[in-house]
CSV table of C-alpha atoms and ligand atoms in Angstrom, one decimal:
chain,number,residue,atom,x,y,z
A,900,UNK,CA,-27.0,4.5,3.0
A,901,UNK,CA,-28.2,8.1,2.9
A,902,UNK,CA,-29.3,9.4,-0.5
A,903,UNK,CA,-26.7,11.5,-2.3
A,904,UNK,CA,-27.5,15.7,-1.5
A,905,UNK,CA,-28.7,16.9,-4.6
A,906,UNK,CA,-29.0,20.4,-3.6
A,907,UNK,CA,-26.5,23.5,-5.0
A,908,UNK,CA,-26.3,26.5,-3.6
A,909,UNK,CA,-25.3,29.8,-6.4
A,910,UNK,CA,-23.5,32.7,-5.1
A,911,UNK,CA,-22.6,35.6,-7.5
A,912,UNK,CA,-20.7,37.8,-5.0
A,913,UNK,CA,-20.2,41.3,-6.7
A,914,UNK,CA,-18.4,44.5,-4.9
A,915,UNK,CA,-21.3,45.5,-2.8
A,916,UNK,CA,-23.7,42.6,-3.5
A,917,UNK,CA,-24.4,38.9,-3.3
A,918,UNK,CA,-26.6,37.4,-5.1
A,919,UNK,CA,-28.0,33.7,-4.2
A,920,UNK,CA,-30.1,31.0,-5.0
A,921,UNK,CA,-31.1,27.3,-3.6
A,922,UNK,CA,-31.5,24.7,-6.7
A,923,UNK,CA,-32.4,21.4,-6.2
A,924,UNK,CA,-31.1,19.5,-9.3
A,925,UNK,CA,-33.3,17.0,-9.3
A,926,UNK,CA,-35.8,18.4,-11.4
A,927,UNK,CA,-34.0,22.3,-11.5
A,928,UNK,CA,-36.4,23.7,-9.1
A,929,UNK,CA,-35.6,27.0,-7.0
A,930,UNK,CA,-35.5,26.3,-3.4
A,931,UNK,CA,-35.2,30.0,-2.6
A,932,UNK,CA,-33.4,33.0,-4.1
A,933,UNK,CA,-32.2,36.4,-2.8
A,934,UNK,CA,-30.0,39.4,-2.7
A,935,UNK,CA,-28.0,41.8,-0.2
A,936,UNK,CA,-27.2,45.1,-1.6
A,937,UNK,CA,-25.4,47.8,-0.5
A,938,UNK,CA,-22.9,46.0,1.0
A,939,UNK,CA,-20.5,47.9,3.5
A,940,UNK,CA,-23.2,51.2,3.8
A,941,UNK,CA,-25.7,52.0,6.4
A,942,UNK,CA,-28.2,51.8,3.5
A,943,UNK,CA,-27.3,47.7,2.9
A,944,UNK,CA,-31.1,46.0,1.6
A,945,UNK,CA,-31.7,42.3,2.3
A,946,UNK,CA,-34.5,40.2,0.1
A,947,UNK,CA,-35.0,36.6,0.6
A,948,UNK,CA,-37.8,34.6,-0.4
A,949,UNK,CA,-38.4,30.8,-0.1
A,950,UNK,CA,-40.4,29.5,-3.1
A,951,UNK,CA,-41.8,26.9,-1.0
A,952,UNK,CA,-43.5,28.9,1.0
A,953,UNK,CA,-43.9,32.0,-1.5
A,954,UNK,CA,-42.8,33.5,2.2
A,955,UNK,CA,-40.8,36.7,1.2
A,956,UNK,CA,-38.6,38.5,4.0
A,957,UNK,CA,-36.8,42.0,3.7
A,958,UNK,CA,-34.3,43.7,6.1
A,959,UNK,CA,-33.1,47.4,5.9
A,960,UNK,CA,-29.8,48.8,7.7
A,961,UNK,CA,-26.2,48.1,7.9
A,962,UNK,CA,-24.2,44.7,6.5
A,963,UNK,CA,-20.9,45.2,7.3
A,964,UNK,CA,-18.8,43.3,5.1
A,965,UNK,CA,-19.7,40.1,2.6
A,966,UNK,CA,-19.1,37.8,5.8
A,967,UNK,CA,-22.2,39.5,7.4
A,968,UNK,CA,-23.7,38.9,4.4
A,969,UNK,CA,-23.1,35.6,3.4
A,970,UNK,CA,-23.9,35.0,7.5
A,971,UNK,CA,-27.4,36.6,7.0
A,972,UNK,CA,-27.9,34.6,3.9
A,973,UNK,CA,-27.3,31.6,6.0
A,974,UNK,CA,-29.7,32.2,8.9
A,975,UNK,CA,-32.7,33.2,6.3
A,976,UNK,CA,-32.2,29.5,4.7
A,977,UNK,CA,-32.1,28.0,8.3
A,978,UNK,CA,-35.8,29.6,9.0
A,979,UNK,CA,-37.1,27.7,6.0
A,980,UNK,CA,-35.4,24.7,7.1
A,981,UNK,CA,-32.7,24.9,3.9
A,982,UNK,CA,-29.8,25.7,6.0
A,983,UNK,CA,-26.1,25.7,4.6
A,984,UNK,CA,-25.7,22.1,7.0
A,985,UNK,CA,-28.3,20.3,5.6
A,986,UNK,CA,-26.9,17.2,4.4
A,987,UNK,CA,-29.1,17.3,1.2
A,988,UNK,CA,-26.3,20.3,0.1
A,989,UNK,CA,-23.9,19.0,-2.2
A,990,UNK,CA,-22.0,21.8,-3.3
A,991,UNK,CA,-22.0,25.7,-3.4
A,992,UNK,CA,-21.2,27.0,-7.4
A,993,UNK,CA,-19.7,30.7,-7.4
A,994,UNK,CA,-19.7,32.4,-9.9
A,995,UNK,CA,-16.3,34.0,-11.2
A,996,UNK,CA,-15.8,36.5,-13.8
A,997,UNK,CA,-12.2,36.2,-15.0
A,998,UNK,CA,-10.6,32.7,-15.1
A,999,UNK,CA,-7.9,33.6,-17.8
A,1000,UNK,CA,-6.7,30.9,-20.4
A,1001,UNK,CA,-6.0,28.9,-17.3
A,1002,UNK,CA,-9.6,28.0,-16.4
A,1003,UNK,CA,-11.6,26.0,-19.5
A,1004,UNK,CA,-14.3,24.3,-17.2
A,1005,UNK,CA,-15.6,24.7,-14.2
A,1006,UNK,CA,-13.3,23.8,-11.4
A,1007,UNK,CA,-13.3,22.7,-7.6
A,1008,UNK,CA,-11.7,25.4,-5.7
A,1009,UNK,CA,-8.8,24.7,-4.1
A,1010,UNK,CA,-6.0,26.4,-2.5
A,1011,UNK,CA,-4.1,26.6,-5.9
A,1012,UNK,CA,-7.1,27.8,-7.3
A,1013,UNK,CA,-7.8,30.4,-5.1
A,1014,UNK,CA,-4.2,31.5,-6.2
A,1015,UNK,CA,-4.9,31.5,-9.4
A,1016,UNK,CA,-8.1,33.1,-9.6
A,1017,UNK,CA,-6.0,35.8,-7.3
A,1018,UNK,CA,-3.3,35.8,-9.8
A,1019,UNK,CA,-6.2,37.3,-12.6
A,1020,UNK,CA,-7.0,40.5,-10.3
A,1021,UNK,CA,-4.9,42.6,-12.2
A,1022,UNK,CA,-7.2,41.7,-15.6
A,1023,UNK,CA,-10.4,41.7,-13.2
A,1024,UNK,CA,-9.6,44.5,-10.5
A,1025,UNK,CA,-13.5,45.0,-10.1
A,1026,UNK,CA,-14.5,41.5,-10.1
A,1027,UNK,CA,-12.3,38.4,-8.8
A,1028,UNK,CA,-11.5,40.2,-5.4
A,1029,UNK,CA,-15.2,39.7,-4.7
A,1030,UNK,CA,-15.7,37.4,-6.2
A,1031,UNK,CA,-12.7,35.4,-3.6
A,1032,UNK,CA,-14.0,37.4,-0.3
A,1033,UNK,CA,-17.6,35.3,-1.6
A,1034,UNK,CA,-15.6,31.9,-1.8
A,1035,UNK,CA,-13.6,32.8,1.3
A,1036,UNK,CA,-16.7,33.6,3.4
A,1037,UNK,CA,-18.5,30.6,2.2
A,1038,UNK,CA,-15.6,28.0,2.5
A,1039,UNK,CA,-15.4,29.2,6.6
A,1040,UNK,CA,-18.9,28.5,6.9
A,1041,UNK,CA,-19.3,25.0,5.5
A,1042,UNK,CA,-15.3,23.7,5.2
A,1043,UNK,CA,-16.0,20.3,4.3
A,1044,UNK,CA,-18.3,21.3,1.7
A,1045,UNK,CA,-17.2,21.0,-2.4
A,1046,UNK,CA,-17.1,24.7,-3.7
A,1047,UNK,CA,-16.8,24.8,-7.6
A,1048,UNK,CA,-15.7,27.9,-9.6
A,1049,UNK,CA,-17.7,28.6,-12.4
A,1050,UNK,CA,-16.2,31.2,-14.9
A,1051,UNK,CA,-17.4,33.5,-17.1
A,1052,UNK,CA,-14.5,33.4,-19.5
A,1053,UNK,CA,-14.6,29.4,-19.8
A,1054,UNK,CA,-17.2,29.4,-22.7
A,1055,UNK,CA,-14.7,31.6,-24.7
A,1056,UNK,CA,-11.5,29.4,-24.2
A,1057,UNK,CA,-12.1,28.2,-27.2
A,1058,UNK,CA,-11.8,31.1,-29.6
A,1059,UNK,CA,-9.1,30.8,-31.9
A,1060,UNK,CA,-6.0,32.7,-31.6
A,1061,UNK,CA,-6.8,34.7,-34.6
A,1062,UNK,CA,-10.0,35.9,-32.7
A,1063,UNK,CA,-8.4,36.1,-29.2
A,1064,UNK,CA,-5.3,38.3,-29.9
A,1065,UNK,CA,-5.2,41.8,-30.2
A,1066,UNK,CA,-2.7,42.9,-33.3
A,1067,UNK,CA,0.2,43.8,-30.8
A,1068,UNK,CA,3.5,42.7,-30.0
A,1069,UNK,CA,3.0,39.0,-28.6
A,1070,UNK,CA,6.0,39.5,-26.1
A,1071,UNK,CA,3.9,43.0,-24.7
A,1072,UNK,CA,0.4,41.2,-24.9
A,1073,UNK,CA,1.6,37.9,-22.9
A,1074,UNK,CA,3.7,39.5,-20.4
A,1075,UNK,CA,0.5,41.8,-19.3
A,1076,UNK,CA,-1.8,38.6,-20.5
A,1077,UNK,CA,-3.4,41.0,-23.0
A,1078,UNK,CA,-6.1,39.4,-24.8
A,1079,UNK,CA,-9.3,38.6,-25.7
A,1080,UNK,CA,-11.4,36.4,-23.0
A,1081,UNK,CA,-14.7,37.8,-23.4
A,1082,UNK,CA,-17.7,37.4,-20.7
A,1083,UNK,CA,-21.1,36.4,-20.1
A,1084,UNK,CA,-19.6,32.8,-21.3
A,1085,UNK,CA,-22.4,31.2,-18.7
A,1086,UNK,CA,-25.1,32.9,-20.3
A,1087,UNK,CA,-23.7,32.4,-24.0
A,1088,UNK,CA,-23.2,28.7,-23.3
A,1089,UNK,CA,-26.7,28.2,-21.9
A,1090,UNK,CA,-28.3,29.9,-24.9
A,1091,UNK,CA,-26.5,28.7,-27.6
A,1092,UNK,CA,-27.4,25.3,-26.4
A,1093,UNK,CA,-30.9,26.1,-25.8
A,1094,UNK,CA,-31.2,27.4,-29.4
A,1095,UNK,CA,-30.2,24.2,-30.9
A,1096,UNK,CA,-32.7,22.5,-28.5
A,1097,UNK,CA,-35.4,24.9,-29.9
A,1098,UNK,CA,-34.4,24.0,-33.6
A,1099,UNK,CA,-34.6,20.1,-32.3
A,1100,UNK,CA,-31.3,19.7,-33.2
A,1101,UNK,CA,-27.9,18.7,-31.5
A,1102,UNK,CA,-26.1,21.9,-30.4
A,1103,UNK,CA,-22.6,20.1,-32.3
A,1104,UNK,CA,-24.7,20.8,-35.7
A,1105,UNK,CA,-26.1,24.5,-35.1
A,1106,UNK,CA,-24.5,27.5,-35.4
A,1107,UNK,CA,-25.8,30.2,-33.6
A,1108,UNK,CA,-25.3,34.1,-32.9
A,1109,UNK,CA,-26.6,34.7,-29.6
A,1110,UNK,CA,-27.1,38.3,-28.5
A,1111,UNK,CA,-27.0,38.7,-24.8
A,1112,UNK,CA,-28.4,41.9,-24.4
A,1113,UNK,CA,-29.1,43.3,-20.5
A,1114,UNK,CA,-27.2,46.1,-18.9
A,1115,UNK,CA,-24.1,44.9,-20.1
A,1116,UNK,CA,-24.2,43.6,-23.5
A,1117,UNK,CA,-22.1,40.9,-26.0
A,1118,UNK,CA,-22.5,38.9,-28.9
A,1119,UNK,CA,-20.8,35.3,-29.5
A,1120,UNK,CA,-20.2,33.7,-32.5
A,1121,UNK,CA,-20.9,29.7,-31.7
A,1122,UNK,CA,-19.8,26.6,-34.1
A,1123,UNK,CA,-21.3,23.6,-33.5
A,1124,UNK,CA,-21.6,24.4,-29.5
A,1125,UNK,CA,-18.5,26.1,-29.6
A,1126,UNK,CA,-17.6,30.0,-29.1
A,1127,UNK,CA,-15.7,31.2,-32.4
A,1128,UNK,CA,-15.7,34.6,-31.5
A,1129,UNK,CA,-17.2,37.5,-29.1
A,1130,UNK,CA,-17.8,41.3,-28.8
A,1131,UNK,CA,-16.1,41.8,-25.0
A,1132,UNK,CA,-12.5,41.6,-24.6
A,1133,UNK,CA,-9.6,42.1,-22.3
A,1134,UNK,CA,-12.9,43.8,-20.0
A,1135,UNK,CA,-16.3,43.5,-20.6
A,1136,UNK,CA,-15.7,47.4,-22.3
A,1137,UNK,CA,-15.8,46.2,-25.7
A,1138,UNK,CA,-18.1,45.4,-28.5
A,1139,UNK,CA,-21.8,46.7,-28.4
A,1140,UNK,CA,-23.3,49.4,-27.0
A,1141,UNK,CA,-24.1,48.7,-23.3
A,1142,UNK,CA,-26.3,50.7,-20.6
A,1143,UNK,CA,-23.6,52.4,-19.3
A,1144,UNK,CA,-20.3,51.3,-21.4
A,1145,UNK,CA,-19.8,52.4,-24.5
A,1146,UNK,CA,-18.3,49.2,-26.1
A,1147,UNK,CA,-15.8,49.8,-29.1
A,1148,UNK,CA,-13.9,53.1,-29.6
A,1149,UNK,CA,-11.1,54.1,-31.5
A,1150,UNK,CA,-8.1,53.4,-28.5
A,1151,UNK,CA,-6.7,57.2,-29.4
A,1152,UNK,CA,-10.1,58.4,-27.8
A,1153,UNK,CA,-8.4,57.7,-24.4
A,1154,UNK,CA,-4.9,59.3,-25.8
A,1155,UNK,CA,-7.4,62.6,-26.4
A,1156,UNK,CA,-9.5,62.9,-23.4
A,1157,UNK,CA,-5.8,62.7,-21.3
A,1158,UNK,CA,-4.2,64.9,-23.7
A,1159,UNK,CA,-6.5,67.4,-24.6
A,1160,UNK,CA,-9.2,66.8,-22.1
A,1161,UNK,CA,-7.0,66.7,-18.9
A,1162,UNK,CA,-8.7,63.3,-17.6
A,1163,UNK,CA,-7.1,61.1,-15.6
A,1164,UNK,CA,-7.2,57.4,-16.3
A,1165,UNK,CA,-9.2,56.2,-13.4
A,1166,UNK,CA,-11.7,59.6,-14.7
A,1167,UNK,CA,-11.6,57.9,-18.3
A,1168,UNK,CA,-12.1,54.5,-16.6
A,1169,UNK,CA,-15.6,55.6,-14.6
A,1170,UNK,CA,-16.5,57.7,-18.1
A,1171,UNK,CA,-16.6,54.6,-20.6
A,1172,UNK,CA,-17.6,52.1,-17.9
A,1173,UNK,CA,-19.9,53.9,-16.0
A,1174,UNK,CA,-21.1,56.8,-17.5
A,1175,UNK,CA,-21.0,56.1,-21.5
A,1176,UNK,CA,-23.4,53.8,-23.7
A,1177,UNK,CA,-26.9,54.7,-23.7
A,1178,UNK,CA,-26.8,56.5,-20.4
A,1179,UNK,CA,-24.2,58.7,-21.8
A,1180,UNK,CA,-25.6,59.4,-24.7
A,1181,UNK,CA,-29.4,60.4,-23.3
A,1182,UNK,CA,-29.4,60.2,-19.7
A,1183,UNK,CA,-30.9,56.9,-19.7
A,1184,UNK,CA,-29.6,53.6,-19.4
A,1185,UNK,CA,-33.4,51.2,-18.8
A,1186,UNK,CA,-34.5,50.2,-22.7
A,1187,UNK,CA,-38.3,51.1,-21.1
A,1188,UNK,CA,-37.5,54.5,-20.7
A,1189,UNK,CA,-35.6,54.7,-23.8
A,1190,UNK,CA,-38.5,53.7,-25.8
A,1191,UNK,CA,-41.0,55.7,-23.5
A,1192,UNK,CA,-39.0,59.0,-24.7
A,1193,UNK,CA,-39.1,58.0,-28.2
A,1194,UNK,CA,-42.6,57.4,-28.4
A,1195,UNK,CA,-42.7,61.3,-26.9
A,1196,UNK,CA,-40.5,62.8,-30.0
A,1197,UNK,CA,-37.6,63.0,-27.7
A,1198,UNK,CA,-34.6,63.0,-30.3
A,1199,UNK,CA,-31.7,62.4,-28.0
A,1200,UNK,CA,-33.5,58.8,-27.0
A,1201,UNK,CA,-34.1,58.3,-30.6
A,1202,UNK,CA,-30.2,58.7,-31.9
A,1203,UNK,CA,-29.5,56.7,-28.5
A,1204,UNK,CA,-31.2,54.2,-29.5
A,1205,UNK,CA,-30.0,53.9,-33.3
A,1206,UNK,CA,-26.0,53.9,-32.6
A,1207,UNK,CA,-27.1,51.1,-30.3
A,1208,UNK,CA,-28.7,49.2,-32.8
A,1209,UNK,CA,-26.5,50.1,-35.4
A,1210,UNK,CA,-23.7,48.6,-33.5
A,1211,UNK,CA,-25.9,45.5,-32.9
A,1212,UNK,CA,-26.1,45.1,-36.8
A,1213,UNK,CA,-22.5,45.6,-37.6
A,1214,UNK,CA,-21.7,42.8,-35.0
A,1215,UNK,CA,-24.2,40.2,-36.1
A,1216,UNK,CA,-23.3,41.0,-40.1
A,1217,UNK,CA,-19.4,40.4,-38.7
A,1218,UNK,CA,-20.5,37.0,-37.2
A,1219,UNK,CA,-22.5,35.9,-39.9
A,1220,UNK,CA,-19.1,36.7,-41.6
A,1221,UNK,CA,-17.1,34.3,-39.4
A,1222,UNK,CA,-19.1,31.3,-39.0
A,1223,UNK,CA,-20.3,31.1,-42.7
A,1224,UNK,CA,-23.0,29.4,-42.4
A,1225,UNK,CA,-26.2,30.6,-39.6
A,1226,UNK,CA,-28.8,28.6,-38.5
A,1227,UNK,CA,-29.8,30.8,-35.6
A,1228,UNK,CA,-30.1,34.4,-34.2
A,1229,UNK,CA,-31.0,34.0,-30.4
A,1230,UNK,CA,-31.9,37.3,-28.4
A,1231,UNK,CA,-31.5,36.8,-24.9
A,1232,UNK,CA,-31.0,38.8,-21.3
A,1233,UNK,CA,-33.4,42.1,-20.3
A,1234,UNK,CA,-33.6,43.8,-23.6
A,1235,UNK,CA,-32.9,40.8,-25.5
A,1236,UNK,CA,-36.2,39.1,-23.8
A,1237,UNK,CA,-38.2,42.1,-23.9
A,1238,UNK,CA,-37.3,44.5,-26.1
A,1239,UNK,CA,-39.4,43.4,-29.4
A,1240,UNK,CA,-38.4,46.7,-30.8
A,1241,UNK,CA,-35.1,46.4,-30.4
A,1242,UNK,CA,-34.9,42.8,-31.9
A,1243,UNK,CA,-37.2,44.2,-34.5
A,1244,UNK,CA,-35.0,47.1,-35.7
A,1245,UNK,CA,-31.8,44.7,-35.2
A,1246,UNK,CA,-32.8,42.7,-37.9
A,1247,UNK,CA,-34.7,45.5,-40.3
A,1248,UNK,CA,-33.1,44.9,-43.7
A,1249,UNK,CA,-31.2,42.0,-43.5
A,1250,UNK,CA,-33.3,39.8,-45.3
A,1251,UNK,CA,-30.4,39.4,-47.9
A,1252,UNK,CA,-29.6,37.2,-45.3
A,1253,UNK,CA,-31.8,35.5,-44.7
A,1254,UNK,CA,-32.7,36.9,-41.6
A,1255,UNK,CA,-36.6,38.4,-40.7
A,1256,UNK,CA,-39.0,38.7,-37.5
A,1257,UNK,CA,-42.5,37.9,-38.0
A,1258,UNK,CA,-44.2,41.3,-36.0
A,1259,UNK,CA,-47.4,39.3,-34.9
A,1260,UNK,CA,-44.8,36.4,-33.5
A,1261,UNK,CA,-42.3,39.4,-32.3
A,1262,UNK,CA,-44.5,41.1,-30.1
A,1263,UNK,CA,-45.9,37.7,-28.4
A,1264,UNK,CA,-44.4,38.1,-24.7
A,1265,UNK,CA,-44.2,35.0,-23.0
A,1266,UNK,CA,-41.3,33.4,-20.2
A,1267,UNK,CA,-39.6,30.1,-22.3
A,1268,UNK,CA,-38.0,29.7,-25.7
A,1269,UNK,CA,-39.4,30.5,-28.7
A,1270,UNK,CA,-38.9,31.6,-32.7
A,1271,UNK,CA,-40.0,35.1,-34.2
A,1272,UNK,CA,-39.1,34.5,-38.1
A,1273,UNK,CA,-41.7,33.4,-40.1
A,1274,UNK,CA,-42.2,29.9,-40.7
A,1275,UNK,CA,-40.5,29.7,-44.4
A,1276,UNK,CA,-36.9,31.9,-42.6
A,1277,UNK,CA,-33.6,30.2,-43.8
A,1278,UNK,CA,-32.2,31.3,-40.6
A,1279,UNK,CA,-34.3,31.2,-37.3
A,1280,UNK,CA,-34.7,34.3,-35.1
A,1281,UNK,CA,-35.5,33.2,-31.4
A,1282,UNK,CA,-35.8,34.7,-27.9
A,1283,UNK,CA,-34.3,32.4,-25.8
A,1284,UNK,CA,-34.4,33.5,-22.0
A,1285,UNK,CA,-31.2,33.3,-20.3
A,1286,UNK,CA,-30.5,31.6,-16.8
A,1287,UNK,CA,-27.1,31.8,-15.4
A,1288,UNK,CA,-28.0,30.6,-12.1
A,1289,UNK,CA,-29.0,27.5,-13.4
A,1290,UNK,CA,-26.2,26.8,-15.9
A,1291,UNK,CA,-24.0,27.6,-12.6
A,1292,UNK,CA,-25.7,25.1,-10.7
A,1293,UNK,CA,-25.8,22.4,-13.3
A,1294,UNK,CA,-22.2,22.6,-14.2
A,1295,UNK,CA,-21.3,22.8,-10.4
A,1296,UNK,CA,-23.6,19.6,-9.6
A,1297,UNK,CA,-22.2,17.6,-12.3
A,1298,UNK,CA,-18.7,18.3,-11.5
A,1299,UNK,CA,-19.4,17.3,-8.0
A,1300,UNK,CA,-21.7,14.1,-8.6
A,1301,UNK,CA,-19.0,12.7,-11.2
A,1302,UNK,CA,-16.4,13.2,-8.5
A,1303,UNK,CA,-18.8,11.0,-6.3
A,1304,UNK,CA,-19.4,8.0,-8.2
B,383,AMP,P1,-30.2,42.5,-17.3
B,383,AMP,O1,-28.8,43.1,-17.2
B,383,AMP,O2,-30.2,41.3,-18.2
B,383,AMP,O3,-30.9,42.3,-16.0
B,383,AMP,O4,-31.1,43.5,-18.1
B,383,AMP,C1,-31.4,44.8,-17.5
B,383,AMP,C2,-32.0,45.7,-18.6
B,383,AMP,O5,-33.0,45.1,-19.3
B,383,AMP,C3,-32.6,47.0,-18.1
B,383,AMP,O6,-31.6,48.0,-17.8
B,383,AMP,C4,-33.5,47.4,-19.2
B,383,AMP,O7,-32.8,48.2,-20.1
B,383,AMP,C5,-33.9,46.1,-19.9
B,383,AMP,N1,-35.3,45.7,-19.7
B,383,AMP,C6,-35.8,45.0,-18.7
B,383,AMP,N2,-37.1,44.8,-18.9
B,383,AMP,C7,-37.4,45.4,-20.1
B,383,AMP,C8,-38.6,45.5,-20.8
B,383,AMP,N3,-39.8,45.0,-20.4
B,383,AMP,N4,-38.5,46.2,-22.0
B,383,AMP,C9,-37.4,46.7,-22.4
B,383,AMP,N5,-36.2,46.6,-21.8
B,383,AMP,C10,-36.2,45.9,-20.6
């Protein structure tokens, strides 16, 4: 008898992009990893690089569609002999972004599924179409292959209703499934439960605020491994201050800029999603740069900077608030992992709560998992590094290897 494939394939298809990587499960190691950009322009940019090999290959000019890409994809893993038939594949994991309150846990993608996940467009409009076109593309090239769904929103299932609903009208909110789903659920799971393995403790006896801070930005609130509560909502729009969102505003902001500004939705749309948060307020969405401009007197980075983190307080004072009891702050994500300012002022002043940074241990940079209060905190401060891929690839391969035996 062969052995059983142990290999899992990520795809996080986006509107223009697909990201990928090979894991093999055994012992989490990357196979290879890569990304097509630009998808659909004459401009599209191809990266793949084997880590066996350390053998990285780029390609520059038109990919037509995600099936070109995904095709593409397919023929860089055949050069390194990791090709999508290898019988030591057992499954490709996709990542999804809106699963509703119909998808708790990862799930094998079927045609009822793919319905389903179709269904959710109207709440995802960016996302779950490309997300599908990625599942799509990838079920035609390997049909007989298990293909697990793996959603952002999953992690966040289990927020209670007095957390998930918006104060409106139930009969309005569930006939246009308004709610609060909240993202990055991947990322939040993977943390929280890292932090408790930090603290050397069971993640059912920890209860941890994780702040996923990157381009797009939310907190959680996690009880004993499970999600309580989180910044992002019906979209990933609300809560903190992201790169280019602006997180929470009063609603009748929008009322005014149609009113009285003349915008039209899809304009107000593109202005909070796209051109808001730190690169609305100084032209500059990259921490680095932020920071950079501060240290040069430049005031506009400066105030930039403090309604972000003054945001960032009010949310972890709120969750400290709903769970009661903290044994953990966990930074995590691009700023979250490398931002020591940014943790640094987060936590300014809230000693009342127990809650410090240690500077020496704060400006340490290093890749795992590690605390930055000082040793006598009541609650612990850590940097825990996310990794979504490998959360996607673990969930997927355990779905798929219980299903085996
Ligand atoms: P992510 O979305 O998690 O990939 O995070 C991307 C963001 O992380 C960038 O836009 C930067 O703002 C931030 N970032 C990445 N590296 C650093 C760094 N060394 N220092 C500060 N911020 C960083």
């Amino acid at each position: 008898m062969s052995p059983s494939p142990t290999r899992v394939l990520v795809l996080n298809s986006g509107s223009s992009s697909v990201k990928y990587q090979l894991l093999d499960m055994r012992d989490s190691s990357r196979l290879a990893v890569g990304l097509v950009e630009r998808i659909g322009e004459q401009t599209s940019r191809f990266k793949h690089t084997c880590l066996g090999s350390g053998d990285t290959r780029e390609q520059n000019g038109p990919i037509a569609d995600h099936e070109a890409a995904l095709k593409a994809v397919a023929e860089e893993l055949t050069r390194d002999g990791l090709g999508l038939d290898s019988p030591e594949l057992a499954a490709i994991g996709h990542r999804v972004v809106h699963g509703g309150m119909f998808f708790t846990e990862p799930t094998v993608i079927d045609d009822a599924v793919l319905a389903e996940i179709e269904r959710l467009i109207p709440v995802a409009p960016l996302h779950n179409p490309a997300n599908l076109t990625g599942i799509r593309t990838a079920q035609a090239l390997r049909p007989d292959l298990p293909q697990v769904a793996v959603f952002d929103t999953a992690f966040h299932t289990t927020m209670p209703e007095s957390a998930a609903r918006y104060a409106l009208d139930p009969k309005i909110a569930d006939r246009h499934r308004i709610r609060r789903y909240g993202f990055h659920g991947t990322s939040h799971a993977y943390v929280s439960r890292e932090t408790a393995r930090l603290l050397g403790r069971a993640p059912e006896d920890v209860n941890v605020i994780v702040l996923h801070l990157g381009n797009g930005a939310s907190a959680s609130a996690v009880r004993g491994g499970r999600c309580v509560d989180t910044s992002m909502g019906l979209t990933p729009l609300e809560g903190l201050v992201m790169g280019t969102r602006s997180g929470d505003l009063d609603p009748a902001v929008i009322f005014h800029l149609a009113r009285v500004g003349g915008m039209s939705m899809d304009e107000i749309d593109t202005l909070l999603n796209k051109r808001s948060g730190l690169l609305g307020l100084c032209g500059d969405n990259d921490m680095r740069e932020i920071r950079r401009r501060i240290d040069e007197g430049d005031e506009d980075a400066k105030l930039a900077f403090d309604i972000y983190i003054h945001r960032l307080k009010k949310y972890i004072g709120a969750y400290y608030a709903v769970l009661g009891r903290v044994d953990a702050v966990a930074f995590t994500a691009g700023v979250g992992e490398n931002a020591a300012p940014v943790r640094e002022a987060a936590v300014a002043g809230l000693e009342g709560l127990g809650l410090a940074v240690d500077p020496e241990l704060n400006a340490v940079r290093a890749d795992g998992p590690r605390l930055i209060s000082p040793a006598a905190a009541r609650v612990a401060v850590a940097v825990v590094p996310t990794d979504e891929e490998l959360e996607i690839a673990t969930q997927t391969y355990a779905l798929v290897d219980a299903g085996r035996n």
